[in-house]
Amino acid sequence: MFSFLDMINHYLGYFNINVTVKSRIYTVLGFLGNMYLFYISFRFLQNGYYDRGALILLVSIVLFYFLVCNFFYYFTKKQPWFDISPKLARALHLQPHEKEIQANSKMGNTTIQEPQNRRGNAANGIFDDAHVLPAKLDVSPIQQDNLNRLVAQMQQRQLFTADYDGMNDRKIYELLKINGGKPLYAIGKGVMMPYFEMRKEGSSLVVYCGLNQADVYPVGVIKRVGLQSIRSVDLSDLKLYLASVELFGGPYKEIGRSSVLEHQQDYTLRAAVAYKRV
Protein backbone atom coordinates (compact mmCIF):
# COMPACT_ATOMS: atom_id res chain seq x y z
CA MET A 1 0.00 0.00 0.00
CA PHE A 2 2.74 2.46 0.93
CA SER A 3 4.64 1.58 -2.25
CA PHE A 4 1.51 2.38 -4.23
CA LEU A 5 1.08 5.79 -2.54
CA ASP A 6 4.75 6.57 -3.06
CA MET A 7 4.43 5.68 -6.75
CA ILE A 8 1.41 8.01 -7.12
CA ASN A 9 3.31 10.81 -5.41
CA HIS A 10 6.30 10.21 -7.69
CA TYR A 11 4.29 10.34 -10.91
CA LEU A 12 2.31 13.42 -9.88
CA GLY A 13 5.60 15.29 -9.86
CA TYR A 14 5.79 14.92 -13.65
CA PHE A 15 2.63 16.96 -14.18
CA ASN A 16 2.14 20.71 -13.84
CA ILE A 17 -0.92 20.52 -11.59
CA ASN A 18 -2.47 23.39 -9.65
CA VAL A 19 -1.29 23.37 -6.03
CA THR A 20 -4.82 23.13 -4.67
CA VAL A 21 -5.73 20.23 -6.97
CA LYS A 22 -2.54 18.39 -6.07
CA SER A 23 -3.23 18.93 -2.37
CA ARG A 24 -6.73 17.50 -2.80
CA ILE A 25 -5.27 14.42 -4.50
CA TYR A 26 -2.78 13.95 -1.66
CA THR A 27 -5.59 14.32 0.89
CA VAL A 28 -7.67 11.60 -0.77
CA LEU A 29 -4.63 9.31 -1.03
CA GLY A 30 -3.85 10.07 2.60
CA PHE A 31 -7.30 8.86 3.63
CA LEU A 32 -6.70 5.60 1.76
CA GLY A 33 -3.34 5.10 3.46
CA ASN A 34 -4.83 5.98 6.83
CA MET A 35 -7.59 3.38 6.42
CA TYR A 36 -4.85 0.83 5.75
CA LEU A 37 -3.10 1.81 9.00
CA PHE A 38 -6.36 1.39 10.91
CA TYR A 39 -6.74 -2.07 9.37
CA ILE A 40 -3.19 -3.08 10.41
CA SER A 41 -3.70 -1.80 13.98
CA PHE A 42 -6.94 -3.76 14.41
CA ARG A 43 -5.31 -6.91 13.05
CA PHE A 44 -2.47 -6.58 15.57
CA LEU A 45 -4.97 -6.10 18.39
CA GLN A 46 -7.02 -9.10 17.27
CA ASN A 47 -3.90 -11.29 17.27
CA GLY A 48 -2.85 -10.21 20.77
CA TYR A 49 -0.06 -7.79 19.81
CA TYR A 50 -1.48 -5.05 22.00
CA ASP A 51 1.63 -2.85 22.24
CA ARG A 52 2.20 -2.64 18.49
CA GLY A 53 -1.51 -2.43 17.74
CA ALA A 54 -2.08 0.41 20.22
CA LEU A 55 0.93 2.34 18.91
CA ILE A 56 -0.16 2.04 15.26
CA LEU A 57 -3.74 2.91 16.24
CA LEU A 58 -2.54 6.04 18.03
CA VAL A 59 -0.50 7.11 14.98
CA SER A 60 -3.53 6.43 12.76
CA ILE A 61 -5.77 8.63 14.92
CA VAL A 62 -3.27 11.51 14.85
CA LEU A 63 -2.88 11.25 11.08
CA PHE A 64 -6.65 11.02 10.66
CA TYR A 65 -7.03 14.26 12.65
CA PHE A 66 -4.72 16.17 10.33
CA LEU A 67 -6.33 14.61 7.27
CA VAL A 68 -9.73 15.88 8.43
CA CYS A 69 -8.22 19.37 8.85
CA ASN A 70 -6.77 19.15 5.34
CA PHE A 71 -10.15 18.06 3.98
CA PHE A 72 -11.84 21.12 5.52
CA TYR A 73 -9.22 23.47 4.11
CA TYR A 74 -8.71 22.09 0.59
CA PHE A 75 -12.30 21.05 -0.13
CA THR A 76 -14.33 23.68 1.76
CA LYS A 77 -11.81 26.54 2.20
CA LYS A 78 -12.77 26.65 5.89
CA GLN A 79 -10.62 26.18 8.96
CA PRO A 80 -12.26 23.96 11.61
CA TRP A 81 -12.27 25.16 15.20
CA PHE A 82 -10.25 22.13 16.31
CA ASP A 83 -7.33 22.79 13.92
CA ILE A 84 -4.17 23.30 15.99
CA SER A 85 -1.72 23.55 13.08
CA PRO A 86 -1.39 27.38 13.31
CA LYS A 87 -0.47 27.05 17.00
CA LEU A 88 2.05 24.34 16.16
CA ALA A 89 3.55 26.53 13.42
CA ARG A 90 3.96 29.42 15.86
CA ALA A 91 5.43 27.16 18.53
CA LEU A 92 7.95 25.77 16.02
CA HIS A 93 8.69 29.27 14.65
CA LEU A 94 7.42 28.34 11.20
CA GLN A 95 5.58 31.65 10.96
CA PRO A 96 6.21 35.07 12.57
CA HIS A 97 4.59 35.93 15.88
CA GLU A 98 2.00 38.69 15.94
CA LYS A 99 4.34 41.01 17.85
CA GLU A 100 7.02 40.51 15.22
CA ILE A 101 4.53 41.34 12.46
CA GLN A 102 3.50 44.55 14.23
CA ALA A 103 7.13 45.51 14.83
CA ASN A 104 8.06 45.01 11.19
CA SER A 105 5.09 47.10 10.15
CA LYS A 106 6.04 49.99 12.48
CA MET A 107 9.65 49.87 11.31
CA GLY A 108 8.58 50.07 7.70
CA ASN A 109 9.98 46.66 6.83
CA THR A 110 6.69 45.50 5.35
CA THR A 111 5.52 47.63 2.45
CA ILE A 112 2.57 47.35 0.13
CA GLN A 113 3.57 46.56 -3.43
CA GLU A 114 3.32 49.61 -5.64
CA PRO A 115 2.31 49.45 -9.30
CA GLN A 116 5.24 49.03 -11.66
CA ASN A 117 5.93 51.95 -14.05
CA ARG A 118 2.46 53.46 -13.57
CA ARG A 119 3.58 57.10 -13.29
CA GLY A 120 6.72 56.75 -15.36
CA ASN A 121 4.91 55.53 -18.47
CA ALA A 122 2.37 58.10 -19.66
CA ALA A 123 1.93 56.38 -23.01
CA ASN A 124 -1.19 58.32 -23.98
CA GLY A 125 -0.43 61.52 -22.12
CA ILE A 126 -1.72 62.85 -18.82
CA PHE A 127 -5.43 63.45 -18.27
CA ASP A 128 -7.37 65.27 -15.58
CA ASP A 129 -8.44 62.65 -13.03
CA ALA A 130 -11.81 64.39 -12.73
CA HIS A 131 -12.56 63.42 -16.34
CA VAL A 132 -11.29 59.83 -16.23
CA LEU A 133 -13.58 56.85 -15.64
CA PRO A 134 -12.82 53.13 -15.25
CA ALA A 135 -13.77 51.00 -18.25
CA LYS A 136 -14.91 47.38 -18.23
CA LEU A 137 -13.53 45.16 -20.99
CA ASP A 138 -15.13 42.12 -22.57
CA VAL A 139 -12.34 39.72 -23.57
CA SER A 140 -12.91 36.83 -25.97
CA PRO A 141 -10.79 33.63 -25.89
CA ILE A 142 -8.85 34.81 -28.97
CA GLN A 143 -8.19 38.17 -27.35
CA GLN A 144 -7.05 36.40 -24.16
CA ASP A 145 -4.58 34.42 -26.25
CA ASN A 146 -3.34 37.72 -27.72
CA LEU A 147 -2.87 39.10 -24.22
CA ASN A 148 -1.03 35.98 -23.06
CA ARG A 149 1.31 36.24 -26.06
CA LEU A 150 1.94 39.92 -25.31
CA VAL A 151 2.64 39.15 -21.64
CA ALA A 152 5.23 36.56 -22.69
CA GLN A 153 6.89 39.18 -24.92
CA MET A 154 6.91 41.70 -22.07
CA GLN A 155 8.50 39.18 -19.73
CA GLN A 156 11.09 38.29 -22.35
CA ARG A 157 11.97 41.99 -22.66
CA GLN A 158 12.03 42.24 -18.84
CA LEU A 159 9.39 44.98 -18.85
CA PHE A 160 8.07 43.65 -15.55
CA THR A 161 8.99 41.06 -12.95
CA ALA A 162 6.54 38.53 -11.52
CA ASP A 163 8.58 37.69 -8.42
CA TYR A 164 6.46 39.17 -5.59
CA ASP A 165 8.87 42.09 -5.39
CA GLY A 166 11.63 39.67 -4.36
CA MET A 167 9.90 38.75 -1.09
CA ASN A 168 10.18 35.26 0.38
CA ASP A 169 7.18 33.37 1.77
CA ARG A 170 7.87 34.55 5.32
CA LYS A 171 7.74 38.20 4.27
CA ILE A 172 4.66 37.56 2.12
CA TYR A 173 2.95 35.92 5.09
CA GLU A 174 3.59 39.03 7.18
CA LEU A 175 2.18 41.26 4.47
CA LEU A 176 -0.92 39.13 3.98
CA LYS A 177 -1.63 39.16 7.71
CA ILE A 178 -1.38 42.95 7.83
CA ASN A 179 -3.58 43.37 4.74
CA GLY A 180 -6.34 41.19 6.10
CA GLY A 181 -5.43 38.15 4.00
CA LYS A 182 -6.07 39.80 0.63
CA PRO A 183 -4.30 37.93 -2.21
CA LEU A 184 -0.85 39.18 -3.17
CA TYR A 185 -0.04 39.06 -6.89
CA ALA A 186 3.41 38.24 -8.22
CA ILE A 187 3.15 41.17 -10.61
CA GLY A 188 2.16 43.60 -7.86
CA LYS A 189 -0.72 46.05 -8.20
CA GLY A 190 -0.40 46.58 -11.92
CA VAL A 191 1.89 47.28 -14.87
CA MET A 192 1.18 49.88 -17.51
CA MET A 193 1.11 48.38 -20.99
CA PRO A 194 3.94 49.63 -23.28
CA TYR A 195 1.55 50.79 -26.00
CA PHE A 196 -2.24 50.89 -26.23
CA GLU A 197 -4.88 52.47 -28.41
CA MET A 198 -8.63 52.38 -28.96
CA ARG A 199 -10.21 51.85 -32.38
CA LYS A 200 -13.84 52.20 -33.38
CA GLU A 201 -14.84 49.12 -35.34
CA GLY A 202 -18.49 49.28 -36.35
CA SER A 203 -20.40 50.00 -33.14
CA SER A 204 -17.65 48.63 -30.90
CA LEU A 205 -14.66 50.28 -29.24
CA VAL A 206 -11.80 47.78 -29.47
CA VAL A 207 -8.69 48.08 -27.30
CA TYR A 208 -5.34 47.21 -28.91
CA CYS A 209 -2.10 46.67 -27.02
CA GLY A 210 1.44 45.86 -28.03
CA LEU A 211 5.10 46.52 -27.47
CA ASN A 212 4.89 49.39 -29.95
CA GLN A 213 2.51 50.94 -32.47
CA ALA A 214 3.78 48.72 -35.30
CA ASP A 215 2.88 45.45 -33.57
CA VAL A 216 -0.46 45.52 -31.74
CA TYR A 217 -3.15 42.95 -30.92
CA PRO A 218 -6.85 43.31 -30.08
CA VAL A 219 -7.17 42.46 -26.41
CA GLY A 220 -10.70 43.48 -25.50
CA VAL A 221 -13.85 45.43 -26.29
CA ILE A 222 -15.09 48.24 -24.04
CA LYS A 223 -18.51 47.32 -22.69
CA ARG A 224 -18.95 49.82 -19.88
CA VAL A 225 -17.60 53.24 -18.94
CA GLY A 226 -18.08 54.09 -15.31
CA LEU A 227 -21.53 52.80 -14.40
CA GLN A 228 -22.94 53.27 -17.89
CA SER A 229 -23.09 50.74 -20.71
CA ILE A 230 -21.17 51.85 -23.80
CA ARG A 231 -24.36 51.35 -25.85
CA SER A 232 -26.14 54.04 -23.85
CA VAL A 233 -23.31 56.56 -24.21
CA ASP A 234 -24.10 59.31 -26.73
CA LEU A 235 -20.82 59.58 -28.62
CA SER A 236 -22.14 62.61 -30.50
CA ASP A 237 -21.91 64.64 -27.29
CA LEU A 238 -18.81 63.00 -25.82
CA LYS A 239 -15.40 62.20 -27.18
CA LEU A 240 -13.65 59.27 -25.50
CA TYR A 241 -9.92 58.72 -25.17
CA LEU A 242 -8.11 55.67 -23.84
CA ALA A 243 -6.26 57.08 -20.83
CA SER A 244 -4.54 53.96 -19.50
CA VAL A 245 -4.42 50.18 -19.81
CA GLU A 246 -2.79 48.22 -17.01
CA LEU A 247 -1.90 44.56 -16.73
CA PHE A 248 -2.80 42.80 -13.52
CA GLY A 249 -3.69 39.34 -12.24
CA GLY A 250 -1.54 36.29 -12.94
CA PRO A 251 0.00 34.12 -10.20
CA TYR A 252 -0.92 35.11 -6.65
CA LYS A 253 -0.42 33.91 -3.11
CA GLU A 254 -2.81 33.76 -0.19
CA ILE A 255 -2.69 32.62 3.42
CA GLY A 256 -2.95 28.90 4.08
CA ARG A 257 -3.40 27.31 7.48
CA SER A 258 0.22 27.84 8.52
CA SER A 259 1.98 29.21 5.42
CA VAL A 260 1.24 30.76 2.02
CA LEU A 261 -0.17 28.98 -1.02
CA GLU A 262 0.31 29.99 -4.65
CA HIS A 263 -2.48 29.85 -7.22
CA GLN A 264 -2.56 30.49 -10.95
CA GLN A 265 -4.86 32.99 -12.63
CA ASP A 266 -5.08 34.49 -16.11
CA TYR A 267 -3.60 37.92 -16.64
CA THR A 268 -6.29 40.53 -17.21
CA LEU A 269 -6.47 44.21 -18.09
CA ARG A 270 -7.68 47.26 -16.22
CA ALA A 271 -8.55 50.19 -18.49
CA ALA A 272 -9.51 53.81 -17.91
CA VAL A 273 -11.19 56.17 -20.38
CA ALA A 274 -10.99 59.97 -20.42
CA TYR A 275 -13.94 61.93 -21.78
CA LYS A 276 -14.42 65.38 -23.22
CA ARG A 277 -17.69 67.05 -24.12
CA VAL A 278 -17.93 68.18 -27.71
PDB file of N, CA, C and O in Angstrom, residues 154-200:
ATOM      1  N   MET A 154       6.512  40.711 -23.079  1.00  0.00           N
ATOM      2  CA  MET A 154       6.913  41.701 -22.075  1.00  0.00           C
ATOM      3  C   MET A 154       7.873  41.091 -21.060  1.00  0.00           C
ATOM      4  O   MET A 154       8.851  41.730 -20.654  1.00  0.00           O
ATOM      5  N   GLN A 155       7.602  39.848 -20.666  1.00  0.00           N
ATOM      6  CA  GLN A 155       8.500  39.180 -19.727  1.00  0.00           C
ATOM      7  C   GLN A 155       9.856  38.897 -20.365  1.00  0.00           C
ATOM      8  O   GLN A 155      10.900  39.020 -19.715  1.00  0.00           O
ATOM      9  N   GLN A 156       9.843  38.542 -21.641  1.00  0.00           N
ATOM     10  CA  GLN A 156      11.091  38.288 -22.348  1.00  0.00           C
ATOM     11  C   GLN A 156      11.923  39.558 -22.445  1.00  0.00           C
ATOM     12  O   GLN A 156      13.151  39.512 -22.351  1.00  0.00           O
ATOM     13  N   ARG A 157      11.267  40.698 -22.606  1.00  0.00           N
ATOM     14  CA  ARG A 157      11.970  41.994 -22.656  1.00  0.00           C
ATOM     15  C   ARG A 157      12.245  42.552 -21.262  1.00  0.00           C
ATOM     16  O   ARG A 157      12.776  43.646 -21.150  1.00  0.00           O
ATOM     17  N   GLN A 158      11.830  41.824 -20.239  1.00  0.00           N
ATOM     18  CA  GLN A 158      12.027  42.241 -18.842  1.00  0.00           C
ATOM     19  C   GLN A 158      11.367  43.591 -18.564  1.00  0.00           C
ATOM     20  O   GLN A 158      11.904  44.442 -17.853  1.00  0.00           O
ATOM     21  N   LEU A 159      10.147  43.758 -19.108  1.00  0.00           N
ATOM     22  CA  LEU A 159       9.393  44.982 -18.852  1.00  0.00           C
ATOM     23  C   LEU A 159       8.690  44.933 -17.501  1.00  0.00           C
ATOM     24  O   LEU A 159       8.211  45.969 -17.021  1.00  0.00           O
ATOM     25  N   PHE A 160       8.582  43.767 -16.911  1.00  0.00           N
ATOM     26  CA  PHE A 160       8.073  43.647 -15.550  1.00  0.00           C
ATOM     27  C   PHE A 160       8.601  42.349 -14.956  1.00  0.00           C
ATOM     28  O   PHE A 160       9.056  41.460 -15.686  1.00  0.00           O
ATOM     29  N   THR A 161       8.549  42.257 -13.645  1.00  0.00           N
ATOM     30  CA  THR A 161       8.994  41.056 -12.949  1.00  0.00           C
ATOM     31  C   THR A 161       7.823  40.490 -12.146  1.00  0.00           C
ATOM     32  O   THR A 161       7.126  41.231 -11.452  1.00  0.00           O
ATOM     33  N   ALA A 162       7.604  39.202 -12.267  1.00  0.00           N
ATOM     34  CA  ALA A 162       6.535  38.531 -11.516  1.00  0.00           C
ATOM     35  C   ALA A 162       7.165  37.704 -10.411  1.00  0.00           C
ATOM     36  O   ALA A 162       7.090  36.481 -10.397  1.00  0.00           O
ATOM     37  N   ASP A 163       7.835  38.390  -9.474  1.00  0.00           N
ATOM     38  CA  ASP A 163       8.575  37.685  -8.418  1.00  0.00           C
ATOM     39  C   ASP A 163       8.167  38.139  -7.021  1.00  0.00           C
ATOM     40  O   ASP A 163       8.933  38.006  -6.071  1.00  0.00           O
ATOM     41  N   TYR A 164       6.956  38.698  -6.886  1.00  0.00           N
ATOM     42  CA  TYR A 164       6.456  39.166  -5.593  1.00  0.00           C
ATOM     43  C   TYR A 164       7.402  40.194  -4.972  1.00  0.00           C
ATOM     44  O   TYR A 164       7.611  40.217  -3.761  1.00  0.00           O
ATOM     45  N   ASP A 165       7.968  41.031  -5.840  1.00  0.00           N
ATOM     46  CA  ASP A 165       8.871  42.091  -5.393  1.00  0.00           C
ATOM     47  C   ASP A 165      10.068  41.528  -4.634  1.00  0.00           C
ATOM     48  O   ASP A 165      10.627  42.185  -3.748  1.00  0.00           O
ATOM     49  N   GLY A 166      10.459  40.278  -4.974  1.00  0.00           N
ATOM     50  CA  GLY A 166      11.634  39.675  -4.357  1.00  0.00           C
ATOM     51  C   GLY A 166      11.414  39.178  -2.941  1.00  0.00           C
ATOM     52  O   GLY A 166      12.382  38.776  -2.274  1.00  0.00           O
ATOM     53  N   MET A 167      10.175  39.169  -2.462  1.00  0.00           N
ATOM     54  CA  MET A 167       9.902  38.753  -1.088  1.00  0.00           C
ATOM     55  C   MET A 167       9.821  37.232  -0.983  1.00  0.00           C
ATOM     56  O   MET A 167       9.297  36.570  -1.877  1.00  0.00           O
ATOM     57  N   ASN A 168      10.325  36.693   0.117  1.00  0.00           N
ATOM     58  CA  ASN A 168      10.182  35.264   0.377  1.00  0.00           C
ATOM     59  C   ASN A 168       8.816  35.004   1.029  1.00  0.00           C
ATOM     60  O   ASN A 168       8.071  35.937   1.350  1.00  0.00           O
ATOM     61  N   ASP A 169       8.497  33.723   1.239  1.00  0.00           N
ATOM     62  CA  ASP A 169       7.179  33.374   1.774  1.00  0.00           C
ATOM     63  C   ASP A 169       6.962  33.921   3.179  1.00  0.00           C
ATOM     64  O   ASP A 169       5.835  34.262   3.550  1.00  0.00           O
ATOM     65  N   ARG A 170       8.007  34.008   3.958  1.00  0.00           N
ATOM     66  CA  ARG A 170       7.875  34.548   5.315  1.00  0.00           C
ATOM     67  C   ARG A 170       7.447  36.011   5.270  1.00  0.00           C
ATOM     68  O   ARG A 170       6.540  36.436   5.999  1.00  0.00           O
ATOM     69  N   LYS A 171       8.088  36.787   4.400  1.00  0.00           N
ATOM     70  CA  LYS A 171       7.740  38.200   4.269  1.00  0.00           C
ATOM     71  C   LYS A 171       6.331  38.358   3.690  1.00  0.00           C
ATOM     72  O   LYS A 171       5.560  39.237   4.110  1.00  0.00           O
ATOM     73  N   ILE A 172       5.991  37.510   2.723  1.00  0.00           N
ATOM     74  CA  ILE A 172       4.664  37.557   2.122  1.00  0.00           C
ATOM     75  C   ILE A 172       3.607  37.238   3.167  1.00  0.00           C
ATOM     76  O   ILE A 172       2.539  37.864   3.200  1.00  0.00           O
ATOM     77  N   TYR A 173       3.902  36.266   4.035  1.00  0.00           N
ATOM     78  CA  TYR A 173       2.949  35.915   5.085  1.00  0.00           C
ATOM     79  C   TYR A 173       2.690  37.113   5.998  1.00  0.00           C
ATOM     80  O   TYR A 173       1.549  37.389   6.380  1.00  0.00           O
ATOM     81  N   GLU A 174       3.739  37.833   6.352  1.00  0.00           N
ATOM     82  CA  GLU A 174       3.586  39.027   7.185  1.00  0.00           C
ATOM     83  C   GLU A 174       2.675  40.044   6.508  1.00  0.00           C
ATOM     84  O   GLU A 174       1.776  40.620   7.116  1.00  0.00           O
ATOM     85  N   LEU A 175       2.929  40.262   5.221  1.00  0.00           N
ATOM     86  CA  LEU A 175       2.177  41.263   4.474  1.00  0.00           C
ATOM     87  C   LEU A 175       0.710  40.870   4.346  1.00  0.00           C
ATOM     88  O   LEU A 175      -0.191  41.698   4.478  1.00  0.00           O
ATOM     89  N   LEU A 176       0.460  39.603   4.097  1.00  0.00           N
ATOM     90  CA  LEU A 176      -0.917  39.127   3.976  1.00  0.00           C
ATOM     91  C   LEU A 176      -1.660  39.267   5.299  1.00  0.00           C
ATOM     92  O   LEU A 176      -2.853  39.596   5.310  1.00  0.00           O
ATOM     93  N   LYS A 177      -0.989  39.007   6.404  1.00  0.00           N
ATOM     94  CA  LYS A 177      -1.626  39.157   7.714  1.00  0.00           C
ATOM     95  C   LYS A 177      -2.005  40.612   7.970  1.00  0.00           C
ATOM     96  O   LYS A 177      -3.087  40.906   8.469  1.00  0.00           O
ATOM     97  N   ILE A 178      -1.121  41.528   7.608  1.00  0.00           N
ATOM     98  CA  ILE A 178      -1.377  42.953   7.830  1.00  0.00           C
ATOM     99  C   ILE A 178      -2.507  43.443   6.939  1.00  0.00           C
ATOM    100  O   ILE A 178      -3.334  44.264   7.339  1.00  0.00           O
ATOM    101  N   ASN A 179      -2.567  42.920   5.712  1.00  0.00           N
ATOM    102  CA  ASN A 179      -3.576  43.372   4.740  1.00  0.00           C
ATOM    103  C   ASN A 179      -4.878  42.598   4.835  1.00  0.00           C
ATOM    104  O   ASN A 179      -5.677  42.616   3.892  1.00  0.00           O
ATOM    105  N   GLY A 180      -5.082  41.892   5.923  1.00  0.00           N
ATOM    106  CA  GLY A 180      -6.341  41.187   6.101  1.00  0.00           C
ATOM    107  C   GLY A 180      -6.487  39.944   5.245  1.00  0.00           C
ATOM    108  O   GLY A 180      -7.610  39.510   4.975  1.00  0.00           O
ATOM    109  N   GLY A 181      -5.375  39.380   4.779  1.00  0.00           N
ATOM    110  CA  GLY A 181      -5.434  38.150   3.999  1.00  0.00           C
ATOM    111  C   GLY A 181      -5.783  38.341   2.545  1.00  0.00           C
ATOM    112  O   GLY A 181      -6.069  37.365   1.844  1.00  0.00           O
ATOM    113  N   LYS A 182      -5.789  39.574   2.044  1.00  0.00           N
ATOM    114  CA  LYS A 182      -6.072  39.799   0.633  1.00  0.00           C
ATOM    115  C   LYS A 182      -4.968  39.183  -0.227  1.00  0.00           C
ATOM    116  O   LYS A 182      -3.793  39.243   0.133  1.00  0.00           O
ATOM    117  N   PRO A 183      -5.315  38.587  -1.364  1.00  0.00           N
ATOM    118  CA  PRO A 183      -4.300  37.933  -2.206  1.00  0.00           C
ATOM    119  C   PRO A 183      -3.199  38.908  -2.629  1.00  0.00           C
ATOM    120  O   PRO A 183      -3.456  40.101  -2.858  1.00  0.00           O
ATOM    121  N   LEU A 184      -1.998  38.395  -2.731  1.00  0.00           N
ATOM    122  CA  LEU A 184      -0.849  39.182  -3.169  1.00  0.00           C
ATOM    123  C   LEU A 184      -0.387  38.640  -4.513  1.00  0.00           C
ATOM    124  O   LEU A 184      -0.053  37.459  -4.629  1.00  0.00           O
ATOM    125  N   TYR A 185      -0.377  39.495  -5.529  1.00  0.00           N
ATOM    126  CA  TYR A 185      -0.037  39.064  -6.891  1.00  0.00           C
ATOM    127  C   TYR A 185       1.458  39.191  -7.137  1.00  0.00           C
ATOM    128  O   TYR A 185       2.106  40.128  -6.669  1.00  0.00           O
ATOM    129  N   ALA A 186       1.975  38.232  -7.914  1.00  0.00           N
ATOM    130  CA  ALA A 186       3.408  38.241  -8.223  1.00  0.00           C
ATOM    131  C   ALA A 186       3.806  39.487  -8.987  1.00  0.00           C
ATOM    132  O   ALA A 186       4.915  39.985  -8.858  1.00  0.00           O
ATOM    133  N   ILE A 187       2.878  40.003  -9.783  1.00  0.00           N
ATOM    134  CA  ILE A 187       3.146  41.171 -10.611  1.00  0.00           C
ATOM    135  C   ILE A 187       2.985  42.481  -9.841  1.00  0.00           C
ATOM    136  O   ILE A 187       3.367  43.542 -10.314  1.00  0.00           O
ATOM    137  N   GLY A 188       2.419  42.401  -8.636  1.00  0.00           N
ATOM    138  CA  GLY A 188       2.159  43.603  -7.863  1.00  0.00           C
ATOM    139  C   GLY A 188       0.771  44.135  -8.139  1.00  0.00           C
ATOM    140  O   GLY A 188      -0.156  43.387  -8.455  1.00  0.00           O
ATOM    141  N   LYS A 189       0.603  45.436  -8.039  1.00  0.00           N
ATOM    142  CA  LYS A 189      -0.717  46.051  -8.197  1.00  0.00           C
ATOM    143  C   LYS A 189      -1.059  46.389  -9.637  1.00  0.00           C
ATOM    144  O   LYS A 189      -2.190  46.765  -9.937  1.00  0.00           O
ATOM    145  N   GLY A 190      -0.101  46.295 -10.525  1.00  0.00           N
ATOM    146  CA  GLY A 190      -0.399  46.582 -11.923  1.00  0.00           C
ATOM    147  C   GLY A 190       0.819  47.057 -12.688  1.00  0.00           C
ATOM    148  O   GLY A 190       1.752  47.609 -12.112  1.00  0.00           O
ATOM    149  N   VAL A 191       0.812  46.835 -13.990  1.00  0.00           N
ATOM    150  CA  VAL A 191       1.890  47.277 -14.874  1.00  0.00           C
ATOM    151  C   VAL A 191       1.271  47.954 -16.085  1.00  0.00           C
ATOM    152  O   VAL A 191       0.404  47.384 -16.755  1.00  0.00           O
ATOM    153  N   MET A 192       1.692  49.173 -16.346  1.00  0.00           N
ATOM    154  CA  MET A 192       1.180  49.885 -17.512  1.00  0.00           C
ATOM    155  C   MET A 192       1.657  49.202 -18.790  1.00  0.00           C
ATOM    156  O   MET A 192       2.821  48.843 -18.922  1.00  0.00           O
ATOM    157  N   MET A 193       0.739  49.005 -19.726  1.00  0.00           N
ATOM    158  CA  MET A 193       1.106  48.384 -20.991  1.00  0.00           C
ATOM    159  C   MET A 193       2.010  49.323 -21.797  1.00  0.00           C
ATOM    160  O   MET A 193       1.832  50.556 -21.757  1.00  0.00           O
ATOM    161  N   PRO A 194       2.985  48.787 -22.539  1.00  0.00           N
ATOM    162  CA  PRO A 194       3.936  49.633 -23.276  1.00  0.00           C
ATOM    163  C   PRO A 194       3.257  50.554 -24.290  1.00  0.00           C
ATOM    164  O   PRO A 194       3.605  51.725 -24.421  1.00  0.00           O
ATOM    165  N   TYR A 195       2.277  49.979 -25.020  1.00  0.00           N
ATOM    166  CA  TYR A 195       1.549  50.788 -25.995  1.00  0.00           C
ATOM    167  C   TYR A 195       0.108  50.312 -26.040  1.00  0.00           C
ATOM    168  O   TYR A 195      -0.165  49.105 -25.975  1.00  0.00           O
ATOM    169  N   PHE A 196      -0.823  51.253 -26.142  1.00  0.00           N
ATOM    170  CA  PHE A 196      -2.242  50.894 -26.235  1.00  0.00           C
ATOM    171  C   PHE A 196      -2.985  51.975 -27.014  1.00  0.00           C
ATOM    172  O   PHE A 196      -2.587  53.143 -27.043  1.00  0.00           O
ATOM    173  N   GLU A 197      -4.047  51.551 -27.654  1.00  0.00           N
ATOM    174  CA  GLU A 197      -4.884  52.471 -28.410  1.00  0.00           C
ATOM    175  C   GLU A 197      -6.295  51.915 -28.498  1.00  0.00           C
ATOM    176  O   GLU A 197      -6.531  50.728 -28.250  1.00  0.00           O
ATOM    177  N   MET A 198      -7.225  52.780 -28.843  1.00  0.00           N
ATOM    178  CA  MET A 198      -8.629  52.385 -28.962  1.00  0.00           C
ATOM    179  C   MET A 198      -9.099  52.690 -30.385  1.00  0.00           C
ATOM    180  O   MET A 198      -8.891  53.790 -30.896  1.00  0.00           O
ATOM    181  N   ARG A 199      -9.715  51.691 -31.016  1.00  0.00           N
ATOM    182  CA  ARG A 199     -10.211  51.850 -32.377  1.00  0.00           C
ATOM    183  C   ARG A 199     -11.715  51.597 -32.407  1.00  0.00           C
ATOM    184  O   ARG A 199     -12.215  50.682 -31.763  1.00  0.00           O
ATOM    185  N   LYS A 200     -12.401  52.404 -33.195  1.00  0.00           N
ATOM    186  CA  LYS A 200     -13.843  52.204 -33.379  1.00  0.00           C
ATOM    187  C   LYS A 200     -14.048  51.277 -34.572  1.00  0.00           C
ATOM    188  O   LYS A 200     -13.673  51.605 -35.691  1.00  0.00           O
TER     189      LYS A 200
END
